[in-house]
mmCIF file of C-alpha atoms and ligand atoms in Angstrom:
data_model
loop_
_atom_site.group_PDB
_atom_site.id
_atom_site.type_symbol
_atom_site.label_atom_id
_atom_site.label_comp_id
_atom_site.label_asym_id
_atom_site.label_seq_id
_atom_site.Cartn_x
_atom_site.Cartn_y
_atom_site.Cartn_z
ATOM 1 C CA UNK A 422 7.167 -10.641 -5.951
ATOM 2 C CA UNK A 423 3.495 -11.612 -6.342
ATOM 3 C CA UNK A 424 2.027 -13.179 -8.667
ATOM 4 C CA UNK A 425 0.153 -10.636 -11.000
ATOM 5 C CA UNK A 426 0.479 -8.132 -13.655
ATOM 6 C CA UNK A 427 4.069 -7.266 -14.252
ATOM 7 C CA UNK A 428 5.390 -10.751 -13.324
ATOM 8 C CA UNK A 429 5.944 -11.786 -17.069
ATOM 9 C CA UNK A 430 3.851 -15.001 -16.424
ATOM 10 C CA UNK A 431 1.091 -14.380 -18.905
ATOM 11 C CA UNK A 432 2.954 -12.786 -21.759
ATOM 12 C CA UNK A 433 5.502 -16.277 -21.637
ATOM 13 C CA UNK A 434 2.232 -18.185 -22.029
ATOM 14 C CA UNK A 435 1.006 -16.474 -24.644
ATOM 15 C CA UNK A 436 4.679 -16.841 -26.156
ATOM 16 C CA UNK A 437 3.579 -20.144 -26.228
ATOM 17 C CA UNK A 438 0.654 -20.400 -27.359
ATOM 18 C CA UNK A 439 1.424 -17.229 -30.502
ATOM 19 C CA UNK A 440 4.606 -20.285 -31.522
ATOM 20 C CA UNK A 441 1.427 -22.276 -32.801
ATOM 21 C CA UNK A 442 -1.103 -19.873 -33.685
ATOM 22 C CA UNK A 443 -1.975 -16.205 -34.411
ATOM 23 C CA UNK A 444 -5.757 -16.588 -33.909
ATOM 24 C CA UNK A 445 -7.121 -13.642 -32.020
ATOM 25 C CA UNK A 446 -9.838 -14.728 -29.309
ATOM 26 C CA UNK A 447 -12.800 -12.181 -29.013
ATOM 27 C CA UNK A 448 -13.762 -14.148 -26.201
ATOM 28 C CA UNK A 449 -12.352 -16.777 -23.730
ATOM 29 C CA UNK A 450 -14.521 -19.353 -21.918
ATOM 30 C CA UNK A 451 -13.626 -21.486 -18.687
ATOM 31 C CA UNK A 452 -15.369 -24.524 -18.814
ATOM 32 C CA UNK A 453 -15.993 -25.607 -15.217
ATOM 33 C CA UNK A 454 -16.697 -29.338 -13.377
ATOM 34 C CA UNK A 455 -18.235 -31.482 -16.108
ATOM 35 C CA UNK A 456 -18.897 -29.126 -17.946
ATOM 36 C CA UNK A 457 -15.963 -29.400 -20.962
ATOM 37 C CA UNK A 458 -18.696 -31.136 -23.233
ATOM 38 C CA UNK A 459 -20.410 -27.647 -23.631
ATOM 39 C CA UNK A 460 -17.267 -26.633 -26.110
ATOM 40 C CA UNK A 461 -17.347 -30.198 -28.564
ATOM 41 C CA UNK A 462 -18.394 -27.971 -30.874
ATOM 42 C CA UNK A 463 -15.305 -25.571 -31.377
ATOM 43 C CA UNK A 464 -13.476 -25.974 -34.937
ATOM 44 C CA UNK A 465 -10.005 -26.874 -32.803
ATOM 45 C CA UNK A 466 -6.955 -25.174 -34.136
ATOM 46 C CA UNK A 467 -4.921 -25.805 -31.667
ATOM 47 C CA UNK A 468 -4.874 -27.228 -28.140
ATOM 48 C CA UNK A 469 -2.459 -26.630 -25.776
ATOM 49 C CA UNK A 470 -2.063 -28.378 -22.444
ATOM 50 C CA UNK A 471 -1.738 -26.499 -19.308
ATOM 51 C CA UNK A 472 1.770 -28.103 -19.031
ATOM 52 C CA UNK A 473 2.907 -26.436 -22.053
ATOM 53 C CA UNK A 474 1.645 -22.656 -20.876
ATOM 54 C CA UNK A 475 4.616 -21.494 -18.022
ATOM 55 C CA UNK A 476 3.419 -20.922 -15.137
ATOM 56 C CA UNK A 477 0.114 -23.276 -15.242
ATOM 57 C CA UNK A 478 0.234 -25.995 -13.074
ATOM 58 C CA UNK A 479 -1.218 -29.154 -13.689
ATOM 59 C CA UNK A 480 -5.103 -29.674 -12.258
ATOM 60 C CA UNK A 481 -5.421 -32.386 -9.533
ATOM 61 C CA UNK A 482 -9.013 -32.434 -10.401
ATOM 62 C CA UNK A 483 -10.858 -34.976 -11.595
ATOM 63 C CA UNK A 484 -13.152 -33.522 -14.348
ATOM 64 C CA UNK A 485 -10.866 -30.758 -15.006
ATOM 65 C CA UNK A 486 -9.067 -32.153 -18.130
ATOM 66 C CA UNK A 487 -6.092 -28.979 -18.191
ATOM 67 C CA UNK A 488 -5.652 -27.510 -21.623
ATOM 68 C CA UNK A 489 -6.328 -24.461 -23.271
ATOM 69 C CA UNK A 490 -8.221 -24.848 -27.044
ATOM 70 C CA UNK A 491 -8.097 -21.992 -29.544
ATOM 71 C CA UNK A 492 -10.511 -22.140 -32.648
ATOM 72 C CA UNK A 493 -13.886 -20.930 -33.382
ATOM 73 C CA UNK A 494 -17.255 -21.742 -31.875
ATOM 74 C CA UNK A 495 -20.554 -19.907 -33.623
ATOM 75 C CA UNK A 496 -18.158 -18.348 -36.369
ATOM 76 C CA UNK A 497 -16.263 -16.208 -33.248
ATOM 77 C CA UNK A 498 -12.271 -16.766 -32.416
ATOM 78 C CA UNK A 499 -12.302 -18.010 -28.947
ATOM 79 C CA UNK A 500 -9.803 -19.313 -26.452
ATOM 80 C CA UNK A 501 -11.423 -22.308 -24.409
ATOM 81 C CA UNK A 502 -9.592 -22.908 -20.979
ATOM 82 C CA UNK A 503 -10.750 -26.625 -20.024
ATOM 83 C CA UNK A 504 -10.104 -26.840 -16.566
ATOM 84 C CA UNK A 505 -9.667 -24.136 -13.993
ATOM 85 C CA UNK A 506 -6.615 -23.426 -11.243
ATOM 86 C CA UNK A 507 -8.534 -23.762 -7.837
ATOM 87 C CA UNK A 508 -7.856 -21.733 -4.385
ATOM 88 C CA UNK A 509 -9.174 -25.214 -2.861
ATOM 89 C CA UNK A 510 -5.861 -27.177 -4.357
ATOM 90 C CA UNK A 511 -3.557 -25.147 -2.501
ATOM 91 C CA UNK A 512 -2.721 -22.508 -5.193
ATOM 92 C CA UNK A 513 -1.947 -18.962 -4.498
ATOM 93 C CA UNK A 514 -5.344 -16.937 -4.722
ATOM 94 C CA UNK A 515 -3.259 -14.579 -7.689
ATOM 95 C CA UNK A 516 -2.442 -17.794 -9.459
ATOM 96 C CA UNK A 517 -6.002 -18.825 -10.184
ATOM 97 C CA UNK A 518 -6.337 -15.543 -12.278
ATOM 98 C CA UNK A 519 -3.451 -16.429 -14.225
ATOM 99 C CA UNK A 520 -6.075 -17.868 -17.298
ATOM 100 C CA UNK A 521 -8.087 -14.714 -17.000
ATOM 101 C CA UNK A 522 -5.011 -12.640 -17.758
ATOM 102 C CA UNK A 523 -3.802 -15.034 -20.604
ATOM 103 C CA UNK A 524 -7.007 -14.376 -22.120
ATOM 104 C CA UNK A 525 -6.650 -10.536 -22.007
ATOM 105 C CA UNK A 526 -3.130 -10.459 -22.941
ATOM 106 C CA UNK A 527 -4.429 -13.034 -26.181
ATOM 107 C CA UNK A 528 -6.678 -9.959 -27.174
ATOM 108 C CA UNK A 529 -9.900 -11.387 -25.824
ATOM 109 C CA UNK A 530 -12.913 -8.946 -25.221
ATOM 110 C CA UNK A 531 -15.314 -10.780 -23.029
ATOM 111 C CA UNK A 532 -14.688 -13.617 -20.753
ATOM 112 C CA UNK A 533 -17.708 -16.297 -20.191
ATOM 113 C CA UNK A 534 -16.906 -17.869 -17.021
ATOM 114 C CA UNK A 535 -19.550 -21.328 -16.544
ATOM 115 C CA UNK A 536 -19.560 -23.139 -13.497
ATOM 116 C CA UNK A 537 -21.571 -25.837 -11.263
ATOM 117 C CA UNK A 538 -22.958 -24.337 -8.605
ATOM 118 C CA UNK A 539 -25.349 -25.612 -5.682
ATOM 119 C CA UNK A 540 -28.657 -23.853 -5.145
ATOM 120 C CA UNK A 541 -29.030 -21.346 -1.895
ATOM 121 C CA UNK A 542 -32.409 -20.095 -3.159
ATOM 122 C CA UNK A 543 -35.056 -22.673 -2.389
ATOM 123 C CA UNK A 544 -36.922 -22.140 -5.566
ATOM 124 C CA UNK A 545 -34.189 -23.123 -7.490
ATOM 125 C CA UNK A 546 -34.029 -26.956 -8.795
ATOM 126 C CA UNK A 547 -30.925 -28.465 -9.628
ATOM 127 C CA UNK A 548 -31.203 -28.524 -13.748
ATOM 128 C CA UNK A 549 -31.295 -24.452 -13.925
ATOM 129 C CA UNK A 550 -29.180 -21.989 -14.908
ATOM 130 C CA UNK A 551 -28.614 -18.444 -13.403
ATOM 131 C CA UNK A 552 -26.521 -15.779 -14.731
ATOM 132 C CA UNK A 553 -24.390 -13.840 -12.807
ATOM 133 C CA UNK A 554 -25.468 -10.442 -11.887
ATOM 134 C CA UNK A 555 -23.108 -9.998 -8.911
ATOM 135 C CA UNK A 556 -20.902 -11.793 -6.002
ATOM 136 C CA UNK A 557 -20.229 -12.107 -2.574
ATOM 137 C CA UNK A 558 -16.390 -13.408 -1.395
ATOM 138 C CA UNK A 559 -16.042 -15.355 1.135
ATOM 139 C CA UNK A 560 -12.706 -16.800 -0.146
ATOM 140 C CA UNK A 561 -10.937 -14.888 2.503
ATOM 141 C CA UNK A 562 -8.286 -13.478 0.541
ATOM 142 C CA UNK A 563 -8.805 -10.722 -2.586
ATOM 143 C CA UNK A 564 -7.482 -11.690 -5.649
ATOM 144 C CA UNK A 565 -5.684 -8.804 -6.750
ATOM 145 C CA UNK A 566 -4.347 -9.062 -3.563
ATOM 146 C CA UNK A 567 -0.368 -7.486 -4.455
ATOM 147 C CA UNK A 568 -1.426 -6.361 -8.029
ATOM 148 C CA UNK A 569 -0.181 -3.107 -9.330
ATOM 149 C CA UNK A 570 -1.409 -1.675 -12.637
ATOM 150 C CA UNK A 571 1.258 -0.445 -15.208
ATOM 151 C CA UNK A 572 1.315 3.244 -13.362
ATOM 152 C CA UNK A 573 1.901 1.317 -9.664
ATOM 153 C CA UNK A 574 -1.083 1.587 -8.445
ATOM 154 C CA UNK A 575 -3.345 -1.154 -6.847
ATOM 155 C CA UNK A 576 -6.371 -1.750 -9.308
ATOM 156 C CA UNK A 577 -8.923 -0.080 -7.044
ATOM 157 C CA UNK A 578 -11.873 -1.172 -9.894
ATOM 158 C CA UNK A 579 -15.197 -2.571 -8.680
ATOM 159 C CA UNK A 580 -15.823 -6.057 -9.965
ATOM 160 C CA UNK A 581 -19.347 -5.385 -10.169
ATOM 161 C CA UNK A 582 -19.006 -2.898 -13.424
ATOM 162 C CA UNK A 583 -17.268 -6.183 -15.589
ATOM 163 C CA UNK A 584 -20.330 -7.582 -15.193
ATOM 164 C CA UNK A 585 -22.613 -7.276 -18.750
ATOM 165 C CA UNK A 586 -25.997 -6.849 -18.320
ATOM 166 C CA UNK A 587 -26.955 -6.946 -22.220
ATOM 167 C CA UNK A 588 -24.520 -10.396 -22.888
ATOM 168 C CA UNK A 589 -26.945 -11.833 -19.701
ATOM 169 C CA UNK A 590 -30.293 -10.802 -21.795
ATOM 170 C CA UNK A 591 -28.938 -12.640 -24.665
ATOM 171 C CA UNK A 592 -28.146 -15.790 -22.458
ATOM 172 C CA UNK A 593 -31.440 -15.666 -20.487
ATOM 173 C CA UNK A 594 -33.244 -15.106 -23.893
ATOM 174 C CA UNK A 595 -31.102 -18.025 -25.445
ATOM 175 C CA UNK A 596 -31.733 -20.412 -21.969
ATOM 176 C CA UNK A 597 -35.575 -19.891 -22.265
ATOM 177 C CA UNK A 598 -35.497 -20.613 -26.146
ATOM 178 C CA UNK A 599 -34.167 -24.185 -25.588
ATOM 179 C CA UNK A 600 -35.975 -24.894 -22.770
ATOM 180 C CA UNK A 601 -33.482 -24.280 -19.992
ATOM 181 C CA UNK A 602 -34.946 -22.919 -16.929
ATOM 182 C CA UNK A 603 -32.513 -19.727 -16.363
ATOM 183 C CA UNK A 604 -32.952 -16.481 -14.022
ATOM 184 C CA UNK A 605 -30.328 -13.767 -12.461
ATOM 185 C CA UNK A 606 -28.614 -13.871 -9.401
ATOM 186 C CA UNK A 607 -25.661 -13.619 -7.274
ATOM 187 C CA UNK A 608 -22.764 -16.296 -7.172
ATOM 188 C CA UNK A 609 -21.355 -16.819 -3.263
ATOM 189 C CA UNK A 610 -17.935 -17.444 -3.688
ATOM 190 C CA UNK A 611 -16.493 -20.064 -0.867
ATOM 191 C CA UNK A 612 -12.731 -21.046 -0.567
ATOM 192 C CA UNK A 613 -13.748 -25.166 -0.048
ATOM 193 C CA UNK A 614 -13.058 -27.473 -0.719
ATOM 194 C CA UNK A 615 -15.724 -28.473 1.963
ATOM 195 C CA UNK A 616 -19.668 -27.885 1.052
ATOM 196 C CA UNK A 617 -21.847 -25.991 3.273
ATOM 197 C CA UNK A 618 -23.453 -26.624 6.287
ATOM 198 C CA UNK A 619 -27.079 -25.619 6.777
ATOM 199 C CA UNK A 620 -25.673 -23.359 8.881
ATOM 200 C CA UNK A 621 -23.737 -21.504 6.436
ATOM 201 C CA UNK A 622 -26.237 -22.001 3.470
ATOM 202 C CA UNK A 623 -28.765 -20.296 5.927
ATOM 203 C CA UNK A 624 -26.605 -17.613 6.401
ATOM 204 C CA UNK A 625 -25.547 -17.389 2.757
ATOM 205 C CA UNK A 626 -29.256 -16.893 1.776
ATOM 206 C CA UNK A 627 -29.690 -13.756 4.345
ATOM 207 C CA UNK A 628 -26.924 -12.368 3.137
ATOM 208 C CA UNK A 629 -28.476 -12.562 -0.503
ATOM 209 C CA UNK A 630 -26.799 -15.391 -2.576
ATOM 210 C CA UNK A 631 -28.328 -17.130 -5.275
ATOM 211 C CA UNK A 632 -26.108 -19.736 -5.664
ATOM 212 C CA UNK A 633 -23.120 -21.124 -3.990
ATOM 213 C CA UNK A 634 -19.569 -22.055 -5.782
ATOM 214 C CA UNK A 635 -15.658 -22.307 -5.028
ATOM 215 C CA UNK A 636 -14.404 -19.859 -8.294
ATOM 216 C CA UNK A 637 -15.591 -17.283 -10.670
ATOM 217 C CA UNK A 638 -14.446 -14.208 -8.043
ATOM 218 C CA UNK A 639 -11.267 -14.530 -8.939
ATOM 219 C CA UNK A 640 -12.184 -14.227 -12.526
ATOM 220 C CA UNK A 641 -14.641 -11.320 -12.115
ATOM 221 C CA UNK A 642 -12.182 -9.741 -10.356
ATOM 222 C CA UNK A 643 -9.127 -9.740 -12.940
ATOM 223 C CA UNK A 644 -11.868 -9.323 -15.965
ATOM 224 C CA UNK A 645 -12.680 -6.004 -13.771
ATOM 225 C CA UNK A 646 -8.796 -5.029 -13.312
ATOM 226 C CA UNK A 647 -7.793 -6.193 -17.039
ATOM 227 C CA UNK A 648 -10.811 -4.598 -18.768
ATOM 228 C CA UNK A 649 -12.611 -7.840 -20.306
ATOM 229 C CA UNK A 650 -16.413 -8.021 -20.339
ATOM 230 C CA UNK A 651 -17.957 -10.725 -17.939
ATOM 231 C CA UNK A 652 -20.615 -13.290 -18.377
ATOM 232 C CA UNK A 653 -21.072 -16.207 -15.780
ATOM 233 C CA UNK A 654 -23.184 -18.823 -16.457
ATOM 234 C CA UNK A 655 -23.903 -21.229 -13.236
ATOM 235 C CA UNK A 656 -25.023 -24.550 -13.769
ATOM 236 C CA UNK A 657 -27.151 -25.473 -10.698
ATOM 237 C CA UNK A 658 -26.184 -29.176 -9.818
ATOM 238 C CA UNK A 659 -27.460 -29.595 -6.586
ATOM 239 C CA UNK A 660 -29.484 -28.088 -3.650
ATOM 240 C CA UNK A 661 -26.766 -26.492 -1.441
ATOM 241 C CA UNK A 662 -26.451 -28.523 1.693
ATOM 242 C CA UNK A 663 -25.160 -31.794 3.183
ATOM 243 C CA UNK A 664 -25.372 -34.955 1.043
ATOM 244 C CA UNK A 665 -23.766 -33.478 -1.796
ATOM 245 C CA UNK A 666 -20.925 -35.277 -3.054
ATOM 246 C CA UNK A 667 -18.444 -34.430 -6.381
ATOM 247 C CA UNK A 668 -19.492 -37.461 -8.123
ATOM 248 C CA UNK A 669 -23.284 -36.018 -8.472
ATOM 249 C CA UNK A 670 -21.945 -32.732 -9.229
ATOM 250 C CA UNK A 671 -20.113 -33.853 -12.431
ATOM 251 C CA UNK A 672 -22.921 -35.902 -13.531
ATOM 252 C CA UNK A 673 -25.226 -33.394 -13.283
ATOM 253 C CA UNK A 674 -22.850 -31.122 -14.941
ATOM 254 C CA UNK A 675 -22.370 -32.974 -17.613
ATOM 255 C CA UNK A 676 -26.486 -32.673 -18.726
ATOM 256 C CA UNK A 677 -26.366 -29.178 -19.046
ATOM 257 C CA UNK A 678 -23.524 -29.768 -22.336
ATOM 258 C CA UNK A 679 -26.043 -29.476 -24.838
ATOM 259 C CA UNK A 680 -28.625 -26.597 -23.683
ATOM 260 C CA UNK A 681 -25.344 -25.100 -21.857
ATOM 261 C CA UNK A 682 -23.454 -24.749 -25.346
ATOM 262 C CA UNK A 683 -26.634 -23.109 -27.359
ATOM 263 C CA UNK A 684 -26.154 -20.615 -24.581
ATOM 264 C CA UNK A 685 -22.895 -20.223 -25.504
ATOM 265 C CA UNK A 686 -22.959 -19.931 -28.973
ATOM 266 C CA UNK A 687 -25.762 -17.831 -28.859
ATOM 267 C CA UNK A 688 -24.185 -14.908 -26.480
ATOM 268 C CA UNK A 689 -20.756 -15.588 -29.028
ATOM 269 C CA UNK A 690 -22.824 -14.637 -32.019
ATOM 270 C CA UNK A 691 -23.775 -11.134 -29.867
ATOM 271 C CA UNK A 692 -20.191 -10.304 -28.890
HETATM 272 N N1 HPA B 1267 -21.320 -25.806 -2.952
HETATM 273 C C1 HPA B 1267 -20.178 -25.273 -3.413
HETATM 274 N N2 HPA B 1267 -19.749 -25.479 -4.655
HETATM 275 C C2 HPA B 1267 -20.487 -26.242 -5.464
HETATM 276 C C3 HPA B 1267 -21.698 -26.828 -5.033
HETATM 277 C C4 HPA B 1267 -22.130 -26.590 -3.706
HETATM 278 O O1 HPA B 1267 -23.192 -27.069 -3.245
HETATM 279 N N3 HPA B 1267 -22.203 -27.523 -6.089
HETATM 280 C C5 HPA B 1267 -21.318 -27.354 -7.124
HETATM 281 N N4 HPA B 1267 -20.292 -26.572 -6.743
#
């Protein structure tokens, strides 16, 4: 059987996780490559390691610290997923949405996916943020890929709808207010783990990307399917293109923490 709804996997991690609390999460938040600073913030009420949720496996990642906070950040229940499951580490493509369904089957609402990214449009500097206003896939395989919704059917949705366009007002708004350089745009979604060559980035940039990254698809996607509410907030860490290493893209990550979690707690306080 595939991994997806119906599979039991999500409802025996939330076993877990209801054994230590009963907090219901309005919204859930993936903290991406560096970027787990952005969350210091949360009153912790309990944290949870990946190890401890069935079905999560542990990340190989460095950066990607693996465990799964519940508390309250700007006065709003949220679940805080440090560390994502990546296509690039050999997972199943339906595995990686397993957090996004353990945050619907918590109770959460809205789902605020951040990531680094590297810039495909020129004008962008590394330091800014855009928020997601659509995709492009190039991971090769769909992420529903084998899901069937509780009547049997395939979940036929358009990922494009989970996207909310008043949540991004609020975090463009918010961006500008602490002086965070922030505009729209669409997230190309590559399998990697390799970077791009000019070749592709060229190519990526016809074909209308903004910004370049190895995740968030698979999250759109299941927040489409599940019915969550999606916000994506891409951290731009680099120019897209050769010479890019991990290293830099942490770093850089990591600077965004502070402007990245007013951001945060400002689109929180609009849920
Ligand atoms: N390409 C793909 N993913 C990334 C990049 C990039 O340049 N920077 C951060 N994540």
């Amino acid at each position: 059987m595939t991994v997806g709804p119906g599979d039991g996997l999500a409802e025996r991690s939330v076993e877990a996780v209801r054994r230590r609390t009963d907090t219901v999460p309005r919204a859930a938040i993936v903290l991406g490559s560096g970027l787990g600073r952005a969350v210091e913030g949360i009153d912790a009420e309990v944290e949870i390691p990946y190890t401890d949720l069935p079905g999560f496996p542990e990340p190989t990642v460095p950066g990607h610290a693996g465990r799964l906070v519940i508390g309250t950040l700007a006065a709003v229940p949220i679940a805080a997923f440090l560390g994502r499951i990546h296509f690039y580490e050999g997972r199943d493509m339906t595995l990686v949405t397993l957090p996004t369904r353990v945050a619907a089957t918590l109770g959460a609402e809205v789902l605020l996916a951040t990531a680094a990214v590297g810039g495909v449009d020129p004008s962008l500097p590394a330091g800014s943020l855009v928020v997601g206003e659509d995709h492009l896939s190039f991971l090769g395989q769909n992420p529903l890929r084998g899901w069937r919704d509780d009547d049997g059917r395939p979940p036929f949705v358009n990922p494009a709808e989970a996207y909310d366009r008043d949540l991004a007002d609020v975090a463009l708004k918010a961006a500008a207010d602490v002086g965070l350089p922030a505009t729209r745009g669409v997230y190309a979604a590559s399998a990697g783990p390799t970077y791009e060559t000019p070749a592709e980035i060229d190519y990526l940039r016809r074909a209308g990307a903004t910004v370049v990254g190895m995740s968030v698809v698979p999250e759109v996607s299941a927040a489409a399917a599940l019915g969550l509410r999606f916000v994506g907030l891409y951290c731009v860490t680099n120019t897209a293109g050769p010479g890019t290493t991990h290293v830099e893209v942490e770093e850089v990550a990591a600077s965004f923490a502070g402007k990245l979690a007013a951001v945060l707690e400002r689109v929180l306080a609009e849920i």
